[in-house]
Amino acid sequence: MTTAKAYAGFSATTPLAPYSFERRDVGPLDVQIEILFCGVCHSDIHTVRSEWGPANYPCVPGHEIVGRVTAVGRDVKKFKTGDLAGVGCMVDSCRECSSCKAGFEQFCLAGATFTYNNPDKKRGGFTCGGYSTSIVVDEAFTLKISDKLDLAATAPLLCAGITTYSPLRHWKVGKGQKVGIVGLGGLGHMGLKIASAMGAEVYLFTTSPGKTKDALRLGAKDVIISKNEDEMKKHAGSFDFILDCVAAKHDLNAYLQMLKLDGTMVLVGASPEPLELDAFSLFFPRRILTGSLIGGIAETQEMLDFCAEHGIVSDIEMITIQKINEAYERVIKSDVKYRFVIDMKSLKS
Ligand SMILES: [Zn+2]
Ligand SMILES: [Zn+2]
């Protein structure tokens, strides 16, 4: 076993603090990765603070992991020592159920093994995530990372990237379509970049006019201020697809009104409170409201390859691990453009 240095939460109400634990030995199909960068996702905060149910402490968050392979098991085929590698939100699944066989490991009927704070079904204990110096993962759940992109800025693709790419790809967003992204944060800024790279005409819905300049830079054709009724009216019934990235209570019906016949709106932001739906928002004309959760492993690789081809990474602010608690407060206030990434060198020194 290898000792990993880490930062962990020890209770719902105390700051993250240094911790160390043992990573498993490298099995025949395992890849050992020295973690170089890890993104900070809002889910990390919800989990470590027990906002989504009681966490298992000490809890090491982090599921936007990139680094370099330091060892591989004897049967590993895809990776060799020295390669770049990434790990996203999952590290295992049953691989036999209908969801796994179809490539939707995130919907594994036996429950996927998520990268942190999740029972490790094969070995016992709970998984520990990327706020650490190393990780050992089955090669089937390890992603290839291009050396063409900035490595630190690639980390957020592993959660924010796939969360937005998967629905855009599944609902075949592309040329000739008018697409709306609701909310400009970690998810929304990836949605803008990816949807515009797919060839769609992309608009940002936001409540803050101050975000216009950034939205245009990130690929939006224009910005629609959702509080402005005249602007909203002008675009009513004209969108093919809307990706709703808002993780707070908000009015779904206002955005559903923007969809044309058979238009689809997909929720990817997790509102802590139930959202109100007026059935008539779906009736006139026939509209679809649905949701999406990250993406399968093959699709995550496809997303990484797509981003490498189109030169897409996240806009990031790099921090040291020692600044993680301050970063959490800023994430909660949406005061980050648009993702914090931890430089894991700071954990080794
Ligand atoms: Zn995440
Ligand atoms: Zn399964």
PDB file of N, CA and C and ligand atoms in Angstrom, residues 93-101 104-105 107-112, ligand 2:
ATOM      1  N   SER A  93     -18.194   0.008 -11.323  1.00  0.00           N
ATOM      2  CA  SER A  93     -19.620  -0.306 -11.388  1.00  0.00           C
ATOM      3  C   SER A  93     -19.705  -1.816 -11.583  1.00  0.00           C
ATOM      4  N   CYS A  94     -20.921  -2.371 -11.636  1.00  0.00           N
ATOM      5  CA  CYS A  94     -21.038  -3.842 -11.711  1.00  0.00           C
ATOM      6  C   CYS A  94     -20.578  -4.389 -13.065  1.00  0.00           C
ATOM      7  N   ARG A  95     -20.702  -3.586 -14.128  1.00  0.00           N
ATOM      8  CA  ARG A  95     -20.268  -3.912 -15.500  1.00  0.00           C
ATOM      9  C   ARG A  95     -21.106  -5.008 -16.162  1.00  0.00           C
ATOM     10  N   GLU A  96     -22.162  -5.476 -15.490  1.00  0.00           N
ATOM     11  CA  GLU A  96     -22.956  -6.581 -16.034  1.00  0.00           C
ATOM     12  C   GLU A  96     -24.410  -6.211 -16.278  1.00  0.00           C
ATOM     13  N   CYS A  97     -24.904  -5.175 -15.624  1.00  0.00           N
ATOM     14  CA  CYS A  97     -26.334  -4.846 -15.743  1.00  0.00           C
ATOM     15  C   CYS A  97     -26.594  -4.179 -17.088  1.00  0.00           C
ATOM     16  N   SER A  98     -27.876  -3.967 -17.387  1.00  0.00           N
ATOM     17  CA  SER A  98     -28.231  -3.401 -18.688  1.00  0.00           C
ATOM     18  C   SER A  98     -27.654  -1.991 -18.844  1.00  0.00           C
ATOM     19  N   SER A  99     -27.629  -1.189 -17.776  1.00  0.00           N
ATOM     20  CA  SER A  99     -27.078   0.176 -17.876  1.00  0.00           C
ATOM     21  C   SER A  99     -25.580   0.122 -18.172  1.00  0.00           C
ATOM     22  N   CYS A 100     -24.846  -0.707 -17.413  1.00  0.00           N
ATOM     23  CA  CYS A 100     -23.397  -0.805 -17.628  1.00  0.00           C
ATOM     24  C   CYS A 100     -23.100  -1.298 -19.043  1.00  0.00           C
ATOM     25  N   LYS A 101     -23.860  -2.323 -19.478  1.00  0.00           N
ATOM     26  CA  LYS A 101     -23.599  -2.879 -20.824  1.00  0.00           C
ATOM     27  C   LYS A 101     -23.880  -1.850 -21.908  1.00  0.00           C
ATOM     28  N   PHE A 104     -23.782   3.193 -19.721  1.00  0.00           N
ATOM     29  CA  PHE A 104     -24.275   4.201 -18.775  1.00  0.00           C
ATOM     30  C   PHE A 104     -23.935   3.768 -17.355  1.00  0.00           C
ATOM     31  N   GLU A 105     -22.647   3.659 -17.071  1.00  0.00           N
ATOM     32  CA  GLU A 105     -22.222   3.182 -15.753  1.00  0.00           C
ATOM     33  C   GLU A 105     -22.747   4.056 -14.626  1.00  0.00           C
ATOM     34  N   PHE A 107     -25.585   5.012 -14.248  1.00  0.00           N
ATOM     35  CA  PHE A 107     -26.916   4.528 -13.886  1.00  0.00           C
ATOM     36  C   PHE A 107     -26.904   3.024 -13.583  1.00  0.00           C
ATOM     37  N   CYS A 108     -25.729   2.488 -13.213  1.00  0.00           N
ATOM     38  CA  CYS A 108     -25.589   1.073 -12.869  1.00  0.00           C
ATOM     39  C   CYS A 108     -26.714   0.658 -11.924  1.00  0.00           C
ATOM     40  N   LEU A 109     -27.389  -0.451 -12.253  1.00  0.00           N
ATOM     41  CA  LEU A 109     -28.548  -0.871 -11.453  1.00  0.00           C
ATOM     42  C   LEU A 109     -28.121  -1.318 -10.054  1.00  0.00           C
ATOM     43  N   ALA A 110     -26.868  -1.741  -9.933  1.00  0.00           N
ATOM     44  CA  ALA A 110     -26.360  -2.117  -8.606  1.00  0.00           C
ATOM     45  C   ALA A 110     -25.779  -0.898  -7.882  1.00  0.00           C
ATOM     46  N   GLY A 111     -25.757   0.240  -8.568  1.00  0.00           N
ATOM     47  CA  GLY A 111     -25.171   1.455  -8.000  1.00  0.00           C
ATOM     48  C   GLY A 111     -23.706   1.556  -8.387  1.00  0.00           C
ATOM     49  N   ALA A 112     -23.353   2.594  -9.129  1.00  0.00           N
ATOM     50  CA  ALA A 112     -21.932   2.796  -9.463  1.00  0.00           C
ATOM     51  C   ALA A 112     -21.169   3.096  -8.174  1.00  0.00           C
TER      52      ALA A 112
HETATM   53 ZN    ZN B   2     -24.119  -2.099 -13.569  1.00  0.00          ZN
END
